[in-house]
Coordinates of C-alpha atoms in Angstrom, one line a residue:
M25 CA -31.1 -7.7 -23.9
S26 CA -29.7 -4.9 -26.0
L27 CA -26.1 -4.6 -26.9
D28 CA -25.9 -1.4 -24.9
V29 CA -27.2 -3.1 -21.7
L30 CA -25.0 -6.1 -22.1
A31 CA -21.8 -3.6 -22.7
K32 CA -22.7 -2.0 -19.4
S33 CA -23.4 -4.8 -17.4
T34 CA -20.1 -6.5 -18.7
N35 CA -18.2 -3.4 -17.4
V36 CA -19.9 -3.6 -14.2
L37 CA -19.1 -7.2 -13.5
F38 CA -15.5 -6.6 -14.8
L39 CA -14.9 -3.9 -12.3
L40 CA -16.9 -5.8 -9.5
L41 CA -14.5 -8.7 -9.9
G42 CA -11.4 -6.7 -9.9
A43 CA -12.8 -5.1 -6.5
I44 CA -13.3 -8.3 -5.0
M45 CA -9.9 -9.5 -6.0
I46 CA -8.1 -6.4 -4.3
F47 CA -10.5 -6.6 -1.3
A48 CA -9.1 -10.2 -0.9
M49 CA -5.6 -8.6 -0.9
H50 CA -6.5 -7.2 2.6
A51 CA -6.4 -10.6 3.8
G52 CA -2.8 -10.7 2.6
F53 CA -2.1 -7.8 4.4
A54 CA -3.4 -9.3 7.5
F55 CA -1.6 -12.5 7.3
L56 CA 1.7 -11.0 6.3
E57 CA 1.5 -8.9 9.6
V58 CA 0.3 -11.8 11.6
G59 CA 3.1 -13.8 10.6
S60 CA 5.7 -11.1 11.1
V61 CA 4.7 -10.0 14.6
R62 CA 5.1 -12.0 17.9
Q63 CA 2.4 -14.4 18.9
K64 CA 1.2 -12.0 21.7
N65 CA 0.1 -9.4 18.7
Q66 CA -1.5 -11.6 16.3
V67 CA -5.1 -11.0 17.1
N68 CA -4.4 -7.2 16.9
A69 CA -3.1 -7.4 13.5
L70 CA -6.3 -9.2 12.3
V71 CA -8.7 -6.8 14.0
K72 CA -6.6 -3.6 12.9
I73 CA -6.8 -4.6 9.2
L74 CA -10.5 -5.3 9.3
T75 CA -11.3 -2.4 11.3
D76 CA -9.4 0.0 9.1
W77 CA -11.2 -1.6 6.0
A78 CA -14.7 -0.7 7.7
V79 CA -13.8 2.7 8.7
S80 CA -12.2 3.4 5.3
T81 CA -15.5 2.4 3.6
V82 CA -17.6 4.8 5.5
V83 CA -15.1 7.8 5.3
Y84 CA -14.3 7.3 1.7
F85 CA -17.9 7.0 0.8
L86 CA -19.0 10.0 2.5
I87 CA -15.9 12.4 2.3
G88 CA -12.9 10.9 0.3
Y89 CA -14.6 9.9 -3.0
P90 CA -16.5 13.4 -3.4
I91 CA -13.0 15.0 -2.9
A92 CA -11.2 12.7 -5.3
R93 CA -13.9 12.3 -8.1
G94 CA -16.3 15.0 -7.4
I95 CA -19.2 12.5 -7.1
S96 CA -21.4 12.1 -4.1
F97 CA -23.8 9.3 -3.6
L98 CA -26.1 11.1 -1.2
K99 CA -29.0 10.9 -3.5
P100 CA -31.9 8.3 -4.0
A101 CA -31.0 4.8 -5.0
D102 CA -32.9 5.1 -8.3
Q103 CA -30.5 7.8 -9.3
L104 CA -27.4 5.9 -8.4
I105 CA -28.1 3.1 -10.8
S106 CA -29.9 5.2 -13.6
G107 CA -28.1 5.2 -17.0
N108 CA -25.1 2.9 -16.4
M109 CA -26.4 -0.2 -14.3
G110 CA -24.6 1.1 -11.1
Y111 CA -21.3 1.3 -12.7
D112 CA -20.4 4.4 -10.6
L113 CA -21.1 2.3 -7.5
V114 CA -18.7 -0.6 -8.3
K115 CA -16.2 2.1 -9.4
F116 CA -16.4 3.6 -6.0
F117 CA -15.9 0.0 -4.6
F118 CA -12.9 -0.6 -6.9
L119 CA -11.2 2.7 -5.9
L120 CA -12.0 2.2 -2.2
T121 CA -9.8 -0.9 -2.3
F122 CA -7.0 1.3 -3.3
A123 CA -7.7 3.8 -0.7
A124 CA -8.0 1.3 2.1
C125 CA -4.5 0.0 1.2
I126 CA -3.2 3.1 3.0
P127 CA -3.9 2.3 6.6
A128 CA -3.2 -1.4 5.8
I129 CA 0.4 -0.5 4.7
I130 CA 0.9 1.7 7.7
S131 CA -0.3 -1.1 10.2
G132 CA 2.6 -3.2 9.5
G133 CA 5.1 -0.5 10.3
I134 CA 3.7 0.4 13.7
A135 CA 3.0 -3.0 14.7
E136 CA 3.0 -4.0 18.3
R137 CA 3.3 -0.8 20.1
A138 CA 0.4 1.4 18.8
K139 CA -2.7 2.1 20.5
F140 CA -5.9 0.9 18.7
W141 CA -8.0 3.9 18.4
P142 CA -5.5 6.5 17.5
Q143 CA -4.3 4.5 14.6
V144 CA -7.7 3.9 13.4
L145 CA -8.5 7.7 13.7
A146 CA -5.2 8.5 11.7
G147 CA -6.1 5.9 9.1
A148 CA -9.7 7.5 8.7
I149 CA -8.0 11.1 8.3
F150 CA -5.8 9.8 5.4
V151 CA -8.5 7.8 3.8
G152 CA -11.1 10.7 4.1
L153 CA -8.9 13.7 3.3
L154 CA -5.3 13.4 2.5
Y155 CA -5.2 10.3 0.1
P156 CA -8.2 11.7 -1.7
F157 CA -6.6 15.1 -2.3
F158 CA -3.5 13.3 -3.8
E159 CA -5.8 10.9 -5.7
S160 CA -7.6 14.0 -7.2
I161 CA -4.5 15.7 -8.5
I162 CA -3.1 12.6 -10.3
W163 CA -6.3 10.6 -11.3
G164 CA -9.2 12.5 -10.2
Q165 CA -11.2 15.7 -10.7
N166 CA -8.2 18.0 -10.2
A167 CA -5.8 16.0 -12.3
E168 CA -5.8 18.3 -15.5
A169 CA -4.3 21.3 -13.7
F170 CA -1.6 19.4 -11.9
Q171 CA -0.7 17.1 -14.9
N172 CA -0.5 20.2 -17.3
F173 CA 2.0 21.7 -14.6
I174 CA 4.0 18.6 -14.8
K175 CA 3.7 18.5 -18.6
N176 CA 5.1 22.0 -19.0
I177 CA 8.1 21.1 -17.2
G178 CA 8.8 17.4 -18.0
G179 CA 7.2 17.2 -21.5
A180 CA 4.7 14.5 -20.5
N181 CA 2.1 13.7 -18.0
F182 CA 2.8 11.8 -15.0
S183 CA 2.1 8.3 -15.5
D184 CA 1.0 5.9 -12.8
Y185 CA -1.3 3.4 -14.2
A186 CA -2.0 1.2 -11.1
G187 CA -0.8 3.3 -8.1
S188 CA 3.1 2.7 -7.5
V189 CA 3.1 6.2 -6.3
V190 CA -0.6 7.2 -5.7
V191 CA -1.1 4.2 -3.4
H192 CA 2.2 2.3 -2.4
S193 CA 4.7 5.4 -2.1
F194 CA 2.3 7.5 -0.6
G195 CA 1.2 4.9 2.0
G196 CA 4.8 4.1 2.7
W197 CA 6.0 7.7 3.2
L198 CA 2.9 8.3 5.5
A199 CA 4.1 5.4 7.7
L200 CA 7.6 6.9 8.2
P201 CA 6.5 9.7 10.6
A202 CA 4.3 7.4 12.5
I203 CA 7.3 4.8 12.9
L204 CA 9.7 7.5 14.0
I205 CA 7.1 9.2 16.5
L206 CA 6.2 5.9 18.0
G207 CA 9.7 4.9 18.6
N208 CA 11.3 1.3 18.5
R209 CA 9.7 -1.6 20.4
N210 CA 11.0 -2.2 23.7
G211 CA 13.9 -4.8 23.6
R212 CA 14.5 -4.2 19.9
Y213 CA 17.9 -2.3 20.3
S214 CA 20.1 -1.4 23.3
K215 CA 19.7 1.9 25.1
D216 CA 22.3 3.5 23.2
K217 CA 21.4 1.8 20.1
T218 CA 24.8 0.2 19.5
K219 CA 23.4 -3.2 19.4
S220 CA 20.4 -4.8 17.7
Y221 CA 18.3 -7.6 19.0
P222 CA 16.1 -8.8 16.3
L223 CA 12.7 -9.8 17.8
P224 CA 11.5 -13.3 16.5
I225 CA 8.6 -13.4 14.1
S226 CA 5.6 -15.8 15.1
N227 CA 4.7 -17.7 11.9
V228 CA 6.6 -18.0 8.6
P229 CA 3.7 -19.9 7.0
F230 CA 1.3 -17.2 7.7
L231 CA 3.8 -14.6 6.3
A232 CA 4.1 -16.6 3.3
L233 CA 0.4 -16.9 2.8
G234 CA 0.0 -13.3 3.1
S235 CA 2.6 -12.8 0.4
W236 CA 0.7 -15.4 -2.0
V237 CA -2.8 -13.9 -1.3
L238 CA -1.5 -10.4 -2.1
S239 CA 0.4 -11.6 -5.2
V240 CA -2.9 -13.2 -6.6
G241 CA -4.9 -10.2 -5.9
W242 CA -2.4 -7.9 -7.4
F243 CA -3.6 -9.1 -10.9
G244 CA -6.9 -7.5 -10.1
F245 CA -5.0 -4.5 -8.7
N246 CA -3.3 -4.0 -12.0
V247 CA -5.3 -5.4 -14.8
M248 CA -8.4 -4.3 -13.8
S249 CA -7.1 -0.7 -13.5
A250 CA -8.3 -0.4 -17.1
L251 CA -11.6 0.4 -15.5
N252 CA -13.6 -1.2 -18.3
I253 CA -13.3 -4.3 -20.3
G254 CA -12.6 -2.6 -23.6
E255 CA -9.4 -1.2 -22.2
I256 CA -8.2 -4.5 -20.6
S257 CA -4.5 -5.2 -21.6
G258 CA -2.7 -8.6 -21.7
L259 CA 0.6 -6.6 -21.6
V260 CA -0.4 -5.5 -18.0
A261 CA -0.9 -9.0 -16.9
L262 CA 2.4 -10.3 -18.3
N263 CA 4.3 -7.3 -16.9
S264 CA 2.9 -7.8 -13.5
L265 CA 4.0 -11.5 -13.7
F266 CA 7.4 -11.0 -14.9
A267 CA 8.1 -8.1 -12.3
M268 CA 7.0 -10.4 -9.5
V269 CA 9.2 -13.3 -10.7
G270 CA 12.1 -10.8 -11.2
G271 CA 11.5 -9.8 -7.5
I272 CA 11.4 -13.4 -6.3
L273 CA 14.6 -14.4 -8.2
A274 CA 16.6 -11.4 -7.1
A275 CA 15.5 -11.7 -3.4
L276 CA 16.7 -15.3 -3.5
L277 CA 19.9 -14.5 -4.8
F278 CA 20.8 -11.3 -2.8
S279 CA 19.3 -12.6 0.5
K280 CA 21.0 -16.2 0.2
R281 CA 17.7 -17.8 0.1
D282 CA 16.2 -15.9 3.2
A283 CA 12.4 -17.2 3.1
I284 CA 11.2 -13.8 4.5
F285 CA 13.0 -11.7 1.9
V286 CA 12.0 -14.1 -1.0
H287 CA 8.3 -13.7 -0.2
N288 CA 8.7 -10.0 0.2
G289 CA 10.7 -9.8 -3.0
A290 CA 7.6 -11.0 -4.9
L291 CA 5.7 -8.1 -3.2
A292 CA 8.6 -5.7 -4.1
G293 CA 8.4 -6.4 -7.7
L294 CA 4.6 -6.0 -7.7
V295 CA 4.9 -2.7 -6.0
A296 CA 7.3 -1.3 -8.4
V297 CA 5.6 -2.4 -11.6
C298 CA 2.2 -0.7 -10.9
A299 CA 3.1 2.6 -12.5
G300 CA 4.5 1.3 -15.7
S301 CA 2.6 -2.1 -16.1
N302 CA 0.8 -0.6 -19.1
I303 CA 4.0 0.4 -21.1
Y304 CA 6.9 -1.9 -20.1
H305 CA 8.2 -4.7 -22.3
P306 CA 8.0 -7.8 -19.9
L307 CA 11.8 -8.0 -19.9
G308 CA 11.9 -4.3 -18.8
A309 CA 9.3 -5.2 -16.1
F310 CA 11.5 -8.2 -14.8
I311 CA 14.4 -5.8 -14.4
V312 CA 12.3 -3.2 -12.7
G313 CA 10.9 -6.0 -10.3
A314 CA 14.6 -7.3 -9.7
I315 CA 16.0 -4.0 -8.9
A316 CA 13.0 -3.4 -6.4
A317 CA 13.7 -6.7 -4.5
I318 CA 17.5 -5.7 -4.4
I319 CA 16.3 -2.3 -3.0
F320 CA 14.4 -4.2 -0.2
V321 CA 17.0 -6.6 0.8
I322 CA 19.6 -3.8 1.0
G323 CA 17.3 -1.1 2.2
F324 CA 15.5 -3.1 5.1
N325 CA 18.9 -4.1 6.5
L326 CA 20.1 -0.5 6.4
E327 CA 16.9 0.9 7.7
T328 CA 16.7 -1.6 10.8
E329 CA 20.4 -2.3 11.4
K330 CA 22.3 0.7 10.4
F331 CA 19.7 3.4 11.2
K332 CA 17.9 1.7 13.9
I333 CA 14.5 2.4 12.7
D334 CA 12.1 -0.3 14.0
D335 CA 9.8 -0.7 10.9
V336 CA 8.4 -4.1 11.7
L337 CA 7.3 -5.2 8.3
G338 CA 9.7 -2.8 6.3
V339 CA 6.8 -0.8 4.8
W340 CA 8.8 2.3 4.4
I341 CA 11.3 0.4 2.2
L342 CA 8.9 -1.9 0.5
H343 CA 6.0 0.7 -0.2
G344 CA 7.6 4.1 0.1
V345 CA 11.0 3.7 -1.3
I346 CA 10.0 0.8 -3.8
G347 CA 6.8 2.6 -4.8
S348 CA 9.0 5.7 -5.5
W349 CA 11.4 3.5 -7.6
G350 CA 8.4 2.3 -9.4
G351 CA 7.4 5.8 -10.4
I352 CA 10.7 6.8 -11.6
A353 CA 11.3 3.6 -13.3
A354 CA 8.4 4.2 -15.5
G355 CA 10.3 7.2 -16.9
I356 CA 13.3 4.9 -17.9
F357 CA 12.0 1.5 -18.9
G358 CA 8.8 2.8 -20.3
L359 CA 10.9 4.6 -22.9
K360 CA 11.0 3.1 -26.5
I361 CA 14.7 2.8 -26.3
F362 CA 14.2 0.2 -23.7
G363 CA 11.4 -1.6 -25.4
G364 CA 8.4 0.3 -23.8
L365 CA 5.4 2.1 -25.5
G366 CA 6.9 5.6 -24.7
G367 CA 4.7 8.6 -23.7
V368 CA 6.7 9.1 -20.6
T369 CA 9.8 11.2 -19.5
F370 CA 12.1 10.8 -16.6
I371 CA 11.5 14.3 -15.4
S372 CA 7.8 14.2 -15.3
Q373 CA 7.9 11.0 -13.5
L374 CA 10.4 12.3 -10.9
I375 CA 8.3 15.5 -10.3
G376 CA 5.2 13.3 -9.7
T377 CA 7.0 10.9 -7.5
L378 CA 8.5 13.7 -5.4
S379 CA 5.3 15.4 -5.0
A380 CA 3.9 12.2 -3.3
I381 CA 6.6 12.0 -0.9
V382 CA 6.4 15.7 0.3
I383 CA 2.8 15.7 0.6
A384 CA 2.8 12.3 2.7
L385 CA 5.7 13.2 4.8
V386 CA 4.1 16.6 5.9
G387 CA 0.7 15.3 6.2
G388 CA 1.7 12.3 8.1
F389 CA 4.0 14.2 10.6
V390 CA 1.2 16.7 11.2
V391 CA -1.5 14.0 11.8
Y392 CA 0.7 11.7 14.0
Y393 CA 2.4 14.4 15.9
T394 CA -1.0 16.0 16.8
I395 CA -2.3 12.5 17.9
D396 CA 0.7 11.7 19.8
K397 CA 0.5 15.0 21.8
T398 CA -3.0 15.0 22.5
I399 CA -4.7 11.4 23.0
G400 CA -1.4 9.5 22.9
F401 CA -0.2 7.2 20.2
R402 CA 1.8 4.4 22.1
L403 CA 1.1 1.6 24.4
N404 CA 2.8 2.1 27.7
A405 CA 5.9 -0.3 28.7
A406 CA 3.7 -2.7 30.7
E407 CA 0.9 -2.9 28.0
E408 CA 3.6 -3.5 25.4
E409 CA 5.2 -6.3 27.4
K410 CA 1.8 -8.1 28.0
G411 CA 1.0 -7.8 24.1
S412 CA -1.8 -6.0 22.0
D413 CA -4.0 -9.2 21.9
L414 CA -4.7 -9.1 25.7
V415 CA -4.4 -5.5 26.5
I416 CA -6.7 -4.2 23.7
H417 CA -8.8 -7.4 22.7
S418 CA -8.8 -9.6 25.9
L419 CA -7.9 -12.5 23.7
E420 CA -5.0 -14.7 22.8
A421 CA -4.5 -16.1 19.4
Y422 CA -3.8 -19.6 21.0
P423 CA -5.9 -19.5 24.2
E424 CA -5.7 -23.5 24.7
K425 CA -1.8 -23.0 25.4

């Protein structure tokens, strides 16, 4: 075997392992939702995540990836593997795992009251069209023009190494219009919204399992964003670890040892660190993750109790707001004055982050409003009371009871 073949094969394996690690994260999304919803909606949570993954694969392969990267796979198989041992194919698989996070993120916010096929359709539109468009102007085939625009204003390119903004912020802000259009679950608040009636979650161990699976897979999410083994960085790995730990400890303290906040604190730290994981000092990553967890503890309580927004898993805060914090934080803690590697500016990071918010909010509102007014988006009151498991899937999670 020649050194060239060995190098190409090694890169294929490297990226394939990363793709598999992130694919496993979708089990984390599923169990995080299963544990957070009521027992009558657990089966639905599992089926939604798996279905969204399958649909995302097809639409991203046929439509989304060509939009994002300008590469089509509609050619003979021998042409698909020629020259690079199929590296382009596993790169598609790897980037698919990012794209498929979008409907997985949204799923947690709209849990327990959304119709099945309308939410699948919305996810397909986002993964096939809207997300690839944004991916293309940040990471993909149209990035040069948009990055030059940002650089001319802010003095540097917008930096989002592993998707705090491109994936998490974008997905979280897409979820907000869906949550608002759907409305709150029946019984969550009094009719005049003066009182809150928290609905019990079904399974804390499943929620914790989801957090653990996501946390482990996140090291594939961040480290393998190098895209080839020659660019791998131990700094990314350590920064991911320190941000996660910072999130756990901050959530532990600020929530007064609330188990749900502690497990989400780990995820908050990891969401926030993605953008600057390649440029932070580990202690800077720790601070970024800790601040992210504090944002989640305070933000989730404000969202659900003060503003009476029934975001079941807090995805707008966890992914939308904290993903935005991650994008902006890279322009602060990535600076050399804070021990970072530099090459970023606060203004450029702010512009790139705001662009995600605007595109996601507008696109999400248009898609969900159209679905709601045409085919309908929400289960009726009787269906919601019975539960998605029986209404949609004719199956209970624990039929022996």
